[in-house]
Coordinates of C-alpha atoms in Angstrom, one line a residue:
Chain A
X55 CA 30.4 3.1 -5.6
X56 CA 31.1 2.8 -9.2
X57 CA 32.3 6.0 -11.3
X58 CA 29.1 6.3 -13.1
X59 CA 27.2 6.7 -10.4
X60 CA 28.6 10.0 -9.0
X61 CA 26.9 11.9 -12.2
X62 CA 23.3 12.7 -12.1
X63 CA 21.0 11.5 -12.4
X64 CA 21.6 10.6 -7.9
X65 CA 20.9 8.1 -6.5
X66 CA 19.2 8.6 -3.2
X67 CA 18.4 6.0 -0.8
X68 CA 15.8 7.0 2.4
X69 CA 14.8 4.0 4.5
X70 CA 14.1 1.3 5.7
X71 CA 14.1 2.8 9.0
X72 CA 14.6 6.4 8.4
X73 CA 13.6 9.4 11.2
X74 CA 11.2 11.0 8.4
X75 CA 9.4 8.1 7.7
X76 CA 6.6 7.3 10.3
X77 CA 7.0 3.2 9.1
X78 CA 9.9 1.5 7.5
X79 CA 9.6 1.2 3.6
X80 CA 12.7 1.4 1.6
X81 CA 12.9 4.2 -1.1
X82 CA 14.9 4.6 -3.9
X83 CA 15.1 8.3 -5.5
X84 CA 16.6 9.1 -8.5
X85 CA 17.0 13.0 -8.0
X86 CA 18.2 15.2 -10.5
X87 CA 19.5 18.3 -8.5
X88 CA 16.1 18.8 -6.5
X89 CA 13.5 17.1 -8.7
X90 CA 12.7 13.6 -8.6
X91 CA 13.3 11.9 -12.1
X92 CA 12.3 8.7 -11.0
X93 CA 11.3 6.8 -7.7
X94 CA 10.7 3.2 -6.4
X95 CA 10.2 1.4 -3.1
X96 CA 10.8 -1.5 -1.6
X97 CA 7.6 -2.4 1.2
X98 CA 7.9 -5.9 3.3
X99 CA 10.2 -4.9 6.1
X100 CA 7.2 -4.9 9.0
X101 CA 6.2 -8.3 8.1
X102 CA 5.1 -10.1 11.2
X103 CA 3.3 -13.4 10.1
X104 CA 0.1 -12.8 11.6
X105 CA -1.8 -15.0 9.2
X106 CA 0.9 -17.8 10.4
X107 CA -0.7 -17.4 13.7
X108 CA -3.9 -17.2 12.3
X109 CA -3.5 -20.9 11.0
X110 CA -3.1 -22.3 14.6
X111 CA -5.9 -20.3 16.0
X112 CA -10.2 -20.5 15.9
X113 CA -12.1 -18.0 14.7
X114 CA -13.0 -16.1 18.2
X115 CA -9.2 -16.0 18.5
X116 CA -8.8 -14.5 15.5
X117 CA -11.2 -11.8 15.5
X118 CA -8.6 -9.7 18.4
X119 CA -5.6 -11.0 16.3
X120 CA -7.2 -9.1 13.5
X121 CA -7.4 -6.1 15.9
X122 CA -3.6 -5.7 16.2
X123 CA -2.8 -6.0 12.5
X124 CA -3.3 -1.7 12.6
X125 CA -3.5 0.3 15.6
X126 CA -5.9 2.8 14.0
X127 CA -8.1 0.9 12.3
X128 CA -9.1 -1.7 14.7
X129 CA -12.8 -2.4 13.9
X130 CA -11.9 -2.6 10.9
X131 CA -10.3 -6.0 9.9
X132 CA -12.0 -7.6 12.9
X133 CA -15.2 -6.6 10.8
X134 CA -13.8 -8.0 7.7
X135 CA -12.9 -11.2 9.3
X136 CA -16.0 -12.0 11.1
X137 CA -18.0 -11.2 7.5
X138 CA -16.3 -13.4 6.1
X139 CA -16.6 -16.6 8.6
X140 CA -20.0 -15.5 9.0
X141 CA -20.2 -15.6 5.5
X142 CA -18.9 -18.8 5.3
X143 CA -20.6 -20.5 8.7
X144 CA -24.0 -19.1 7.4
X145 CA -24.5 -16.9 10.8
X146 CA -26.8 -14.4 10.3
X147 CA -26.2 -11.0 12.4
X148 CA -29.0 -9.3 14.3
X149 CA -29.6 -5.9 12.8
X150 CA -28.7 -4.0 16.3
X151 CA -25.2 -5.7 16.0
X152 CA -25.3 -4.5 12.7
X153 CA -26.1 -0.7 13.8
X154 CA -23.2 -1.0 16.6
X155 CA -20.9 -2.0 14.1
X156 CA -21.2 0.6 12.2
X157 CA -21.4 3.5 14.6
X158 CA -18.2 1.8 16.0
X159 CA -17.0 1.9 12.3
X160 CA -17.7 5.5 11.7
X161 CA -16.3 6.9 14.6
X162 CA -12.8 5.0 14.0
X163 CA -13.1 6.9 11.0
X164 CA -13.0 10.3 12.9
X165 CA -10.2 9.2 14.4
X166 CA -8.4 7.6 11.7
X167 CA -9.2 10.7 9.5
X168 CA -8.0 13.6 12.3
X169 CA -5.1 11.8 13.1
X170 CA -3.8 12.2 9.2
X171 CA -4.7 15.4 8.9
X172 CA -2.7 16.4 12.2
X173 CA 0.3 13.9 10.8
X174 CA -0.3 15.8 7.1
X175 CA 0.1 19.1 9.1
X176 CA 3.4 17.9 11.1
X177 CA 4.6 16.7 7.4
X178 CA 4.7 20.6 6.4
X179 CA 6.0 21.8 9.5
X180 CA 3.0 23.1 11.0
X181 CA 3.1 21.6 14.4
X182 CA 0.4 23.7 15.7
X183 CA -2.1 22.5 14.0
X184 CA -1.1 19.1 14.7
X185 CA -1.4 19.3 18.7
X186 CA -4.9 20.9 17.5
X187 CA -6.1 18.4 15.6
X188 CA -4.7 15.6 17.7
X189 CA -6.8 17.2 20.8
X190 CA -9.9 17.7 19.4
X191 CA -9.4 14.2 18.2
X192 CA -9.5 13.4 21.9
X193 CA -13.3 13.8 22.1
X194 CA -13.8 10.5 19.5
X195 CA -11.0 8.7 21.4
X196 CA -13.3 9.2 24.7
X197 CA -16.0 7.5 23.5
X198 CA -14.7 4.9 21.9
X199 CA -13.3 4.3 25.2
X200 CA -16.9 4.5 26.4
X201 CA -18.3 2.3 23.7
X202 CA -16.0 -0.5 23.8
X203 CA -13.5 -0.3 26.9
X204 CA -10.4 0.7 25.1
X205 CA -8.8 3.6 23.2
X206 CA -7.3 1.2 20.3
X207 CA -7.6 -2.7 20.2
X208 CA -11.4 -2.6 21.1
X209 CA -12.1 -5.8 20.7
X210 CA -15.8 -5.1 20.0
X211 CA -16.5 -7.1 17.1
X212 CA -16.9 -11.2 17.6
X213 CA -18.5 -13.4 14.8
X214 CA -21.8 -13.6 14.5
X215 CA -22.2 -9.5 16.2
X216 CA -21.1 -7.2 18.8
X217 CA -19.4 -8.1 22.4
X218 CA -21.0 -4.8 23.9
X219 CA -24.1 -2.9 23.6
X220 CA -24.9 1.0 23.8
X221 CA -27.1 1.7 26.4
X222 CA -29.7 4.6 26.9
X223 CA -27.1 6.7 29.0
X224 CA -24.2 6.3 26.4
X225 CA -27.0 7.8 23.5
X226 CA -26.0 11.4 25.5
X227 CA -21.9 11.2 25.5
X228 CA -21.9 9.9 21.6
X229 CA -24.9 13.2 21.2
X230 CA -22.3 15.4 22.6
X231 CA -18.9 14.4 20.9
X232 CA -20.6 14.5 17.8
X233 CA -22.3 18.1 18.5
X234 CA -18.5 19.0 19.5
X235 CA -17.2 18.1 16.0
X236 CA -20.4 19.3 14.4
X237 CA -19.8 22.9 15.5
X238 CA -16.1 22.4 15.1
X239 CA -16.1 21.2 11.1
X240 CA -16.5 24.7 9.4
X241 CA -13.3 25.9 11.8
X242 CA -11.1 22.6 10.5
X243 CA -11.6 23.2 7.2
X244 CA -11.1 27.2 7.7
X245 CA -7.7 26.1 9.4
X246 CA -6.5 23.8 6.4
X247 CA -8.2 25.3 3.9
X248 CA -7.7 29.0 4.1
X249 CA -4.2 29.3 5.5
X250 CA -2.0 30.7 2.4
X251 CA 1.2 28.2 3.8
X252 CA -0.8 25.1 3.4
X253 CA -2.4 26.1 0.6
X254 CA 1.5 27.2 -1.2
X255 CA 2.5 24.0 0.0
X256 CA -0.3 21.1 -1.3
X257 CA -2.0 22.8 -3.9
X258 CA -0.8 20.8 -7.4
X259 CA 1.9 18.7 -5.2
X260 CA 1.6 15.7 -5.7
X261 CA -0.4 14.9 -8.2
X262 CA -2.7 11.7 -9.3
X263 CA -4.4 12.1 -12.6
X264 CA -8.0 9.9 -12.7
X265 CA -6.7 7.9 -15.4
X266 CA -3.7 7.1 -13.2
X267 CA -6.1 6.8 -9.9
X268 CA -8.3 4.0 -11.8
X269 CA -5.0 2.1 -13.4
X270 CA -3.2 1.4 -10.3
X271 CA -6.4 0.1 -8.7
X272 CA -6.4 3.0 -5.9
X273 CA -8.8 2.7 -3.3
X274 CA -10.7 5.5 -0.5
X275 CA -10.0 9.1 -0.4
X276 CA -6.6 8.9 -2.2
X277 CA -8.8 7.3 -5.3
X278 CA -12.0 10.2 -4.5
X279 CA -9.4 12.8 -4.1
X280 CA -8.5 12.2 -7.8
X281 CA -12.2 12.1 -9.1
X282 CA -12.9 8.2 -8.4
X283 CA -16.7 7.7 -7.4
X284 CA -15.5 4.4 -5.0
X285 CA -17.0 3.9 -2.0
X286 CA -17.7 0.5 -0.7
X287 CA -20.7 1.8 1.6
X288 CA -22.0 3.0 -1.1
X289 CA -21.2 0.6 -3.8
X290 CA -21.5 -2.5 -1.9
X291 CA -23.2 -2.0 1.1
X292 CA -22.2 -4.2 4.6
X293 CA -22.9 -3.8 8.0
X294 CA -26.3 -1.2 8.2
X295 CA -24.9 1.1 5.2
X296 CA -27.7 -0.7 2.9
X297 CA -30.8 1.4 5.0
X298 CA -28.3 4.9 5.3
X299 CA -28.0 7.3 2.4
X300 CA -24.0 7.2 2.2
X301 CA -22.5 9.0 -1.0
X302 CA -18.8 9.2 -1.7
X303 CA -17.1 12.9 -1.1
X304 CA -16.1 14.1 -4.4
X305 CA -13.4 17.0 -4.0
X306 CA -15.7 18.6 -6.9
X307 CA -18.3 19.0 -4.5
X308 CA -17.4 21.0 -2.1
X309 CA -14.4 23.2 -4.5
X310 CA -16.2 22.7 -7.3
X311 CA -13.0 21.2 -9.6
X312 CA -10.8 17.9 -9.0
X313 CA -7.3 18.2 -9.1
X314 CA -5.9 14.6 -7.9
X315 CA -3.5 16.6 -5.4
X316 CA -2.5 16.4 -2.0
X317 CA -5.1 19.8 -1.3
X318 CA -8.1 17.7 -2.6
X319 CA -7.1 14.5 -0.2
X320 CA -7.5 16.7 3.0
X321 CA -10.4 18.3 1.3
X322 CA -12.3 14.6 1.1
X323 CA -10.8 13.4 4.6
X324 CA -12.0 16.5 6.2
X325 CA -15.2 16.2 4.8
X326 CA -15.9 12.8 5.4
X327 CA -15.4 13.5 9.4
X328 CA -18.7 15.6 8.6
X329 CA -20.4 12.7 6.3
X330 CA -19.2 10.2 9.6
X331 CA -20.9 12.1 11.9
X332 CA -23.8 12.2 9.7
X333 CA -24.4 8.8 9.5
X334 CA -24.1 8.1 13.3
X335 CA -26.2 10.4 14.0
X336 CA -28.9 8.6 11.6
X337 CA -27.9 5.1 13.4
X338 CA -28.5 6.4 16.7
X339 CA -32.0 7.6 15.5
X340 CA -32.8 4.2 12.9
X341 CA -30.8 1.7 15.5
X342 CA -33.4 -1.0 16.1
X343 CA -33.9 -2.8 19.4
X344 CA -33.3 -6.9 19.8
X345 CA -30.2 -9.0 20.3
X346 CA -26.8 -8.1 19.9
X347 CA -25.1 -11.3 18.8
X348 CA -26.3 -14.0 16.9
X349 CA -25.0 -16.5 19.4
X350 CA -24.5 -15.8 22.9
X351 CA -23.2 -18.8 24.1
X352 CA -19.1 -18.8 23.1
X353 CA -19.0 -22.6 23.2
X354 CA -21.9 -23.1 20.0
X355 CA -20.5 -20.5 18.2
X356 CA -16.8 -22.1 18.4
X357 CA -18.8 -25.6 17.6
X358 CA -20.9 -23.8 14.4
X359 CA -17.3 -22.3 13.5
X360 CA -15.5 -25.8 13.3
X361 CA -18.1 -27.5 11.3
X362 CA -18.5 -24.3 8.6
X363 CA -16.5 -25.4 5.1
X364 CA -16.1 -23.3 2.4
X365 CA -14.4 -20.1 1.6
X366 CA -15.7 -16.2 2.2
X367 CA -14.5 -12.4 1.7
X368 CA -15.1 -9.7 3.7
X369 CA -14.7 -6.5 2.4
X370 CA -14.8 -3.3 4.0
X371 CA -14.3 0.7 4.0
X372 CA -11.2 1.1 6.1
X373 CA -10.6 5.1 6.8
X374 CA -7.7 4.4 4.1
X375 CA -9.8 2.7 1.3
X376 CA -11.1 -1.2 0.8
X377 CA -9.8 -3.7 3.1
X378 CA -10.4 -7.3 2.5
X379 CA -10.0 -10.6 4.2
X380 CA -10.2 -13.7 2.5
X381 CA -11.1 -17.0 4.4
X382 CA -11.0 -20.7 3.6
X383 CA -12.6 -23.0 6.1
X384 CA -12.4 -26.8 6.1
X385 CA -14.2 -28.2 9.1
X386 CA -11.4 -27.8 11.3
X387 CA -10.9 -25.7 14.5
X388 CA -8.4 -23.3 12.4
X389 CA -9.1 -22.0 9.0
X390 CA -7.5 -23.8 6.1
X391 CA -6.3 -20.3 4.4
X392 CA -6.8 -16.6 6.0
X393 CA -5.0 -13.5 3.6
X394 CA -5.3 -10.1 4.8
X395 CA -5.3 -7.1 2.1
X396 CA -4.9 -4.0 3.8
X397 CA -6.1 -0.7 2.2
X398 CA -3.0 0.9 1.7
X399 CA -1.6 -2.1 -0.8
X400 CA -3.7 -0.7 -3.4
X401 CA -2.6 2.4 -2.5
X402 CA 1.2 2.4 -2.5
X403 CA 1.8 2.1 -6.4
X404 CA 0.2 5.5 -6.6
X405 CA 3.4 6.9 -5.0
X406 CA 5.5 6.6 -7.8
X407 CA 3.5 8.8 -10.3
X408 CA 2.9 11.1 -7.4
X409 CA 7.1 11.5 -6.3
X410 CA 7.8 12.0 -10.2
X411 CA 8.7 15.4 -10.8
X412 CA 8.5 16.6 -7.7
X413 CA 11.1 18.1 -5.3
X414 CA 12.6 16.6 -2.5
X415 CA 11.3 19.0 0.5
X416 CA 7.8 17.9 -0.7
X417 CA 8.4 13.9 -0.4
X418 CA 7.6 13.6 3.1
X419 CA 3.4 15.2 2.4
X420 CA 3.5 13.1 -0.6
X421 CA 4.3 10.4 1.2
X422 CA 2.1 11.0 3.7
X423 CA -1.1 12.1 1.9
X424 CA -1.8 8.3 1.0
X425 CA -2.1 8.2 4.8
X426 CA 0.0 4.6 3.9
X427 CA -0.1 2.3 7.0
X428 CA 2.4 -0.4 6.4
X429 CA 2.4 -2.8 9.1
X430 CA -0.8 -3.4 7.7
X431 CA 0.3 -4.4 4.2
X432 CA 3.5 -6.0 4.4
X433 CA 2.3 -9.9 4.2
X434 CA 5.2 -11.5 2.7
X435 CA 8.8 -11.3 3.5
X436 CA 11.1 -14.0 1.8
X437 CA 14.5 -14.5 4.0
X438 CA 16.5 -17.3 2.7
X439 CA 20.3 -18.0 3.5
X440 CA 20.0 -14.9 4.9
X441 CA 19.1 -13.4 1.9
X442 CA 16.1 -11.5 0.7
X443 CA 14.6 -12.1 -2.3
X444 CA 12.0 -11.6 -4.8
X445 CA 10.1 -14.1 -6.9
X446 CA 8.8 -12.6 -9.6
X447 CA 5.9 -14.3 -11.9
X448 CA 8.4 -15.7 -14.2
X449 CA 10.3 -17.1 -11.0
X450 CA 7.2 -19.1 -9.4
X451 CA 6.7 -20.5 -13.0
X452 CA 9.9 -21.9 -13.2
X453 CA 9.4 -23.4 -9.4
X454 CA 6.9 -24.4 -10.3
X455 CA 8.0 -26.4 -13.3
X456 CA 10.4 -27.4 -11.5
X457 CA 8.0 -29.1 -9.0
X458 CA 6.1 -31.0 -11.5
X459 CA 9.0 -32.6 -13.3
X460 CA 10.7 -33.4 -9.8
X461 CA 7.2 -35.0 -8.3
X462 CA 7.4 -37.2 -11.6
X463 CA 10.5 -38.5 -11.1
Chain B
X104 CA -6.3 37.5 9.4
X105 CA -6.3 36.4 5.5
X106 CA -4.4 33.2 5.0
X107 CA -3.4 32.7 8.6
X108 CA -6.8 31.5 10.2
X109 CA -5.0 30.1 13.1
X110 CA -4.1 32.9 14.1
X111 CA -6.7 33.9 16.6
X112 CA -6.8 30.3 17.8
X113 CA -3.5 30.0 18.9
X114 CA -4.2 33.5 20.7
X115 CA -7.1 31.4 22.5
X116 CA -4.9 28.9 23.6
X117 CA -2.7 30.8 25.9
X118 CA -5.0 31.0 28.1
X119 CA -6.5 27.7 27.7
X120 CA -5.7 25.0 30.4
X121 CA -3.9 22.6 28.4
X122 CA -5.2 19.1 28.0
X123 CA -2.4 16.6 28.9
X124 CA -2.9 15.0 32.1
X125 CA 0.5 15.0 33.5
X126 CA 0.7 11.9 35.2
X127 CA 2.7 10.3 37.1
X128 CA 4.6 13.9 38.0
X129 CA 3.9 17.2 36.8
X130 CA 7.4 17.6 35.8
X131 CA 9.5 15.0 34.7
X132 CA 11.9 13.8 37.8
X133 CA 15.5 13.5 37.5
X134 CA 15.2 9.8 37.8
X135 CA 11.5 8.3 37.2
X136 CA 12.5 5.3 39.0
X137 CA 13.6 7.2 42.1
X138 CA 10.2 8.7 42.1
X139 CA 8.0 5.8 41.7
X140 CA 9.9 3.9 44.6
X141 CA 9.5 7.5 46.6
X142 CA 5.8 7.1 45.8
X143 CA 5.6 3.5 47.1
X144 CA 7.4 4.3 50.2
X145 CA 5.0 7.0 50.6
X146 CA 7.6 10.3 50.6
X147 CA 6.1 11.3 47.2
X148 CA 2.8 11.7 45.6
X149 CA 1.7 10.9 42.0
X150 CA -0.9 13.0 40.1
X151 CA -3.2 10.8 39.8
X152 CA -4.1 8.9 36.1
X153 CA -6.8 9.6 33.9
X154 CA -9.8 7.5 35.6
X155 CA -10.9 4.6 33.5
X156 CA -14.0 4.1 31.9
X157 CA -16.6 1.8 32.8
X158 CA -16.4 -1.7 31.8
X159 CA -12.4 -1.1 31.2
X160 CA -10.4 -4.5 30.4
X161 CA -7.5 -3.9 33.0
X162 CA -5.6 -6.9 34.7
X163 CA -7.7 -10.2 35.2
X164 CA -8.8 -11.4 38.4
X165 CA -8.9 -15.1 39.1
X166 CA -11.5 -16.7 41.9
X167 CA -9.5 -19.8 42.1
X168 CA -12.2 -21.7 44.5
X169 CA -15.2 -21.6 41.7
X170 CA -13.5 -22.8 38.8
X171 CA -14.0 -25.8 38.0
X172 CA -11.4 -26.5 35.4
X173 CA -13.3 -26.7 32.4
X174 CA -10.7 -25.4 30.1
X175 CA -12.8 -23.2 27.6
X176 CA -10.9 -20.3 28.6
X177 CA -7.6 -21.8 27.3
X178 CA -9.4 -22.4 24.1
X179 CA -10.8 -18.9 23.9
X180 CA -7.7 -17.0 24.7
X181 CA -5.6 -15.1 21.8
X182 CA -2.3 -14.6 23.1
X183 CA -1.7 -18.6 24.7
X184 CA -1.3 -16.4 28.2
X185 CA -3.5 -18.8 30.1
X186 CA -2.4 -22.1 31.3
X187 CA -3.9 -25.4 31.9
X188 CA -2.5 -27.3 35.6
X189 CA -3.4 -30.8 35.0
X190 CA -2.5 -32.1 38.7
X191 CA -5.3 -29.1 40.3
X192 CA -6.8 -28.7 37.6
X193 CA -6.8 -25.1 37.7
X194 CA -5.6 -22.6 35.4
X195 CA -2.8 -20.0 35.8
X196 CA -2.7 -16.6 33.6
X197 CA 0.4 -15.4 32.6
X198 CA -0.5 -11.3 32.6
X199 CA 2.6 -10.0 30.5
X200 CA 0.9 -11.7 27.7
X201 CA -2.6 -11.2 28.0
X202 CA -4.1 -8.8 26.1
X203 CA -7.0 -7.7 27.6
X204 CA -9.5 -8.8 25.1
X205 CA -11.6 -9.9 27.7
X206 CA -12.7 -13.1 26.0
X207 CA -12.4 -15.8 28.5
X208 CA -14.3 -13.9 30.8
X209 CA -17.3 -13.8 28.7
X210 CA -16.6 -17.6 28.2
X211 CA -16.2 -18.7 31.8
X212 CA -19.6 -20.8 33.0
X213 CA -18.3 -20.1 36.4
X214 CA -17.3 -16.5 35.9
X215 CA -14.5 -16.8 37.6
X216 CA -12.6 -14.6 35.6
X217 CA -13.4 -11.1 35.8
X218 CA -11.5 -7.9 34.5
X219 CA -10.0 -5.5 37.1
X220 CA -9.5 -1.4 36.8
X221 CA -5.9 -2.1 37.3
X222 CA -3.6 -0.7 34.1
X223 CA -0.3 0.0 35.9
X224 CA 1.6 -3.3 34.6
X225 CA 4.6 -2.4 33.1
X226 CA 7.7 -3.6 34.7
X227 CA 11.3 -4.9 33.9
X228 CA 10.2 -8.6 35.0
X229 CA 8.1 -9.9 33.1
X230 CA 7.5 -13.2 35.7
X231 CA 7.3 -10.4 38.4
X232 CA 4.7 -11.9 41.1
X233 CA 2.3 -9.5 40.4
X234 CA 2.0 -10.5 36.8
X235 CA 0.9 -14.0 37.4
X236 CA -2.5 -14.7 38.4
X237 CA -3.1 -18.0 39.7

C-alpha cells in the first residue's frame, strides 16, 4: 500500500465473496470516517455462460434452461423466452395458456416480493420479522407447488403455452392462499410500516431522486419507489394483462408523498402483493375455457421451431423490474443469437447515487433494497491469460480496426 | 404498543406450533450419517418428509420393454442426462443430471417414461446404482 493511501479519503474494499453480501459483486468504498464519499462496483463474477449453452440447444430445451438463470423468478425468463420464439415462429398462444401464465406470474411475484421484504428485514437486524415473513410466504410456495409440481424451477411454461392446466379442485387451494394473504396485508404493512426501528432506519436512507431514477434507466419498484409511472403490464401489456385493469403502485398513493427511499421501496413491494392477489383473483374469475398449448404434439412444435427465421424480444415484468430476452433464429435446430437482460442490470447503476453520502452500517439495506439478483445479470466475464479485463467502447473500436486492416491484408 | 406492532405477534407465537417440519430427526444427530444407516438397518426411525404434491417431478422411471427407441427423448432433454445405446437401442438416464423438468415424458409416444414420487437422491456417488435408470 502506497503512503497516500493511508489518509482519508479510505479505501474500503467488500467483496467479491463477502459474508454480508447475499451474491458476490465487488465494491469499492471510498469512506471518509463513516460516510461514503464515493462508491463503485465491479459485477460479472457469477457468470456462468448459459446463453453458450443456449447456442447448442432447441427451443424446448431452452425454455427450463431459462428457468435456472434465477431461482426466484422462474416463470419469469422462461416467459420471456417462449414470447420471443413465439414471436418469431408466428405461434399463436390460446388465451387459457395465456390466463395460467399469468396467475403463475403473479404468484411468483408474492413470493419474489415477501422474500425481499423478509431479506430487507434481516438487513436491519430484525430477524423476527424475517422468519415471519418467510412463513407466511409458505402459503404461495404451496401452491405453486400445487400449480406446477415444484417449489422453484417450475418448468411450467413451454413455447407456444402452458405444460399444466388448473383444474376445478385447484380453483379452492389458490381461493384460500389468496384469502390468507388478503386478511394478512393490513398486518404486513402495520409490521413494516409502523414499527419506529424500521421506520428510524429506512426513512430518507438511501435515496434516489426521479430525475436520477429516469437517467440511469431504472426499472420496477426500485424505479416506482422513486415516483417512475413504469410498469410493463401496464404499459405494454403481454400474457392476459391487456383484458385486467393493472396500474403501477405509486408510493404517493398509499403515503400520499414520494421520497425515492428505501421506506417507499417496501411501501410499493408490499403493496403490490395486494395488487397481485388482485389480479389473480380476476383471472380465476375471467380465465376462459379451451386449449392450453398451441401445439400439443412436442415433435411439430420442435419441427415449427427449426424452420422459424428471424429475430424476436420478449419482454416482461420480473418482481424486480423489465426483463428481456432477445432471440435470433435462422432455420436451424439452435438459435443463431439468444441475450438475456435481467431486471436487476438496469438496476445496479442506481446504487452508486444511493451509497453516496451515506454511512456504512446502512450499506447492507441499501444494498439490498434494489432486491439485486446477480446471477441473473452477470453475462459477460472476460478471462484472458489469466487475467480479467475490461473492454471499454474505445477498446472494441480499436479491435475492431484492427480487424478490418488485418482481414485486408 | 406504538412503534413496536410486533409486539403482540411474537407474544402469539409462543404458543404457536412452529412450522418447520423437522425431517429427517427432530434433533440434529451427532453424526447424520450414523443415523441414516441406523434408519436403513431399521434401529432408527425418520420423521417422515413433507408429502409431495400431486403430479410432483421426482426420479424417472423407465419401462425398458415398451420403448421403442425412437430417440425424441434425447432430443428433448435439457441437461444431456439421457443416453442413446445404439447396439439395444434403448436409452439409459443418467439421474444425477436430470433435472426433473419432466419433458421427455411428455414427449415419449410410448410413455415409457414416467416421473416417480421419489426425491431422496442425494448421495456422495454420483454413478451410485440407484442413480442410473436403465
Amino acid at each position: 500500500m502506497s503512503g497516500e493511501s493511508k489518509k482519508a479519503p479510505y479505501r474500503v474494499p467488500i467483496g467479491p465473496n463477502h459474508p454480508a453480501l447475499k451474491e458476490p459483486v465487488m465494491f469499492t468504498f471510498e469512506m471518509e470516517g463513516e460516510v461514503v464519499r464515493d462508491v463503485d462496483f465491479a459485477p460479472g463474477q457469477a457468470h456462468r455462460g448459459i446463453e453458450w449453452m443456449g447456442m447448442r440447444r432447441n427451443p424446448v430445451q431452452i425454455v427450463h434452461l431459462t428457468d435456472r438463470i434465477c431461482g426466484i423468478c422462474g416463470v419469469v425468463h422462461s416467459l420471456s423466452f417462449s414470447l420471443a420464439v413465439e414471436q418469431i415462429a408466428g405461434i399463436e398462444v390460446p388465451e387459457r395458456a395465456d390466463y395460467i401464465r399469468t396467475i403463475v406470474h403473479e404468484f411468483e411475484r408474492i413470493q419474489s416480493h415477501l422474500l425481499w421484504a423478509g431479506v430487507a428485514a434481516h438487513e436491519l437486524g430484525f430477524d423476527s420479522l424475517l422468519y415471519l415473513t418467510w412463513r407466511v410466504r409458505e402459503e404461495a410456495m404451496d401452491v405453486i407447488e400445487n400449480l406446477t409440481g415444484n417449489r422453484v424451477n417450475y418448468g411450467i411454461v413451454q413455447v407456444g403455452g402452458v405444460r399444466r392446466d388448473i383444474v376445478p379442485e385447484q380453483h379452492a387451494i389458490i381461493e384460500k392462499c389468496l384469502a390468507t394473504y388478503e386478511g394478512l396485508l393490513d398486518t404486513l404493512l402495520s409490521f413494516f410500516l409502523d414499527d419506529r426501528t424500521i421506520r428510524m432506519r429506512c426513512r430518507d436512507v438511501g435515496v434516489l431522486s426521479r430525475k436520477d431514477a429516469v437517467e440511469l434507466c431504472t426499472v420496477g419498484p426500485t424505479a416506482r419507489a422513486s415516483g417512475v409511472n413504469v410498469d410493463l403490464r401496464q404499459d405494454y401489456p403481454y400474457a392476459a394483462y391487456g383484458d385486467l385493469d393493472v396500474k403501477a403502485v405509486l408510493p404517493d398513493r398509499y403515503l400520499g408523498e414520494t421520497h425515492g427511499d428505501v421506506y417507499d421501496r417496501i411501501v410499493v413491494r408490499l403493496l403490490e402483493v395486494g395488487q397481485s392477489c388482485q389480479i389473480i383473483r380476476q383471472c380465476l374469475s375471467e380465465m376462459p375455457a379451451g386449449p392450453i398449448t398451441a401445439e400439443e404434439k412436442l415433435v411439430k412444435l420442435l419441427a415449427t421451431c427449426k424452420k422459424a427465421t428471424g429475430e424476436g424480444i420478449g419482454r416482461v415484468e420480473a418482481p424486480r423490474g423489465e426483463c428481456l430476452h432477445y432471440v435470433r433464429m435462422e432455420g436451424k435446430d439452435s438459435p443463431a443469437s439468444w441475450k438475456v437482460k435481467a431486471s436487476s442490470y438496469s438496476n445496479l447503476m442506481s446504487w452508486i447515487p444511493m451509497l453516496r453520502g451515506s454511512q456504512i452500517a446502512d450499506i447492507p439495506i441499501i444494498v439490498a433494497s434494489i432486491d439485486p439478483c446477480l446471477s441473473c445479470t452477470d453475462r459477460v466475464a472476460i478471462v484472458q491469460d489469466n487475467r480479467r479485463s475490461i473492454l471499454t467502447k474505445d477498446d472494441l473500436h480499436r479491435l475492431s480496426a484492427e480487424k478490418t486492416r488485418r482481414l485486408q491484408g | 404498543m406504538r412503534g413496536l406492532p410486533l409486539v403482540p405477534e411474537l407474544v402469539r407465537q409462543l404458543f404457536r406450533r412452529p412450522a418447520t417440519n423437522r425431517f429427517p430427526a427432530k434433533y440434529l444427530p451427532p453424526s447424520m450419517r450414523a443415523f441414516l444407516r441406523d434408519v436403513q438397518a431399521g434401529r432408527a426411525t425418520a420423521n417422515p418428509p413433507v408429502p409431495t404434491p400431486p403430479k410432483f417431478r421426482g426420479k424417472i422411471a423407465y419401462d425398458r420393454d415398451s420403448c421403442i427407441g425412437c430417440m425424441l427423448c434425447v432430443r428433448v432433454c435439457p441437461a444431456h442426462a439421457i443416453e442413446f445405446l445404439p447396439d439395444t437401442k434403448k436409452i439409459r438416464v443418467w439421474v444425477d443430471q436430470c433435472i426433473f423438468c419432466s419433458q421427455c415424458t411428455s414427449i415419449c409416444p410410448k410413455s415409457c417414461l414416467s416421473m416417480t414420487d421419489a426425491f431422496l437422491l442425494a448421495g456422495e456417488d454420483r454413478y451410485a446404482e440407484d442413480l442410473i435408470v436403465e
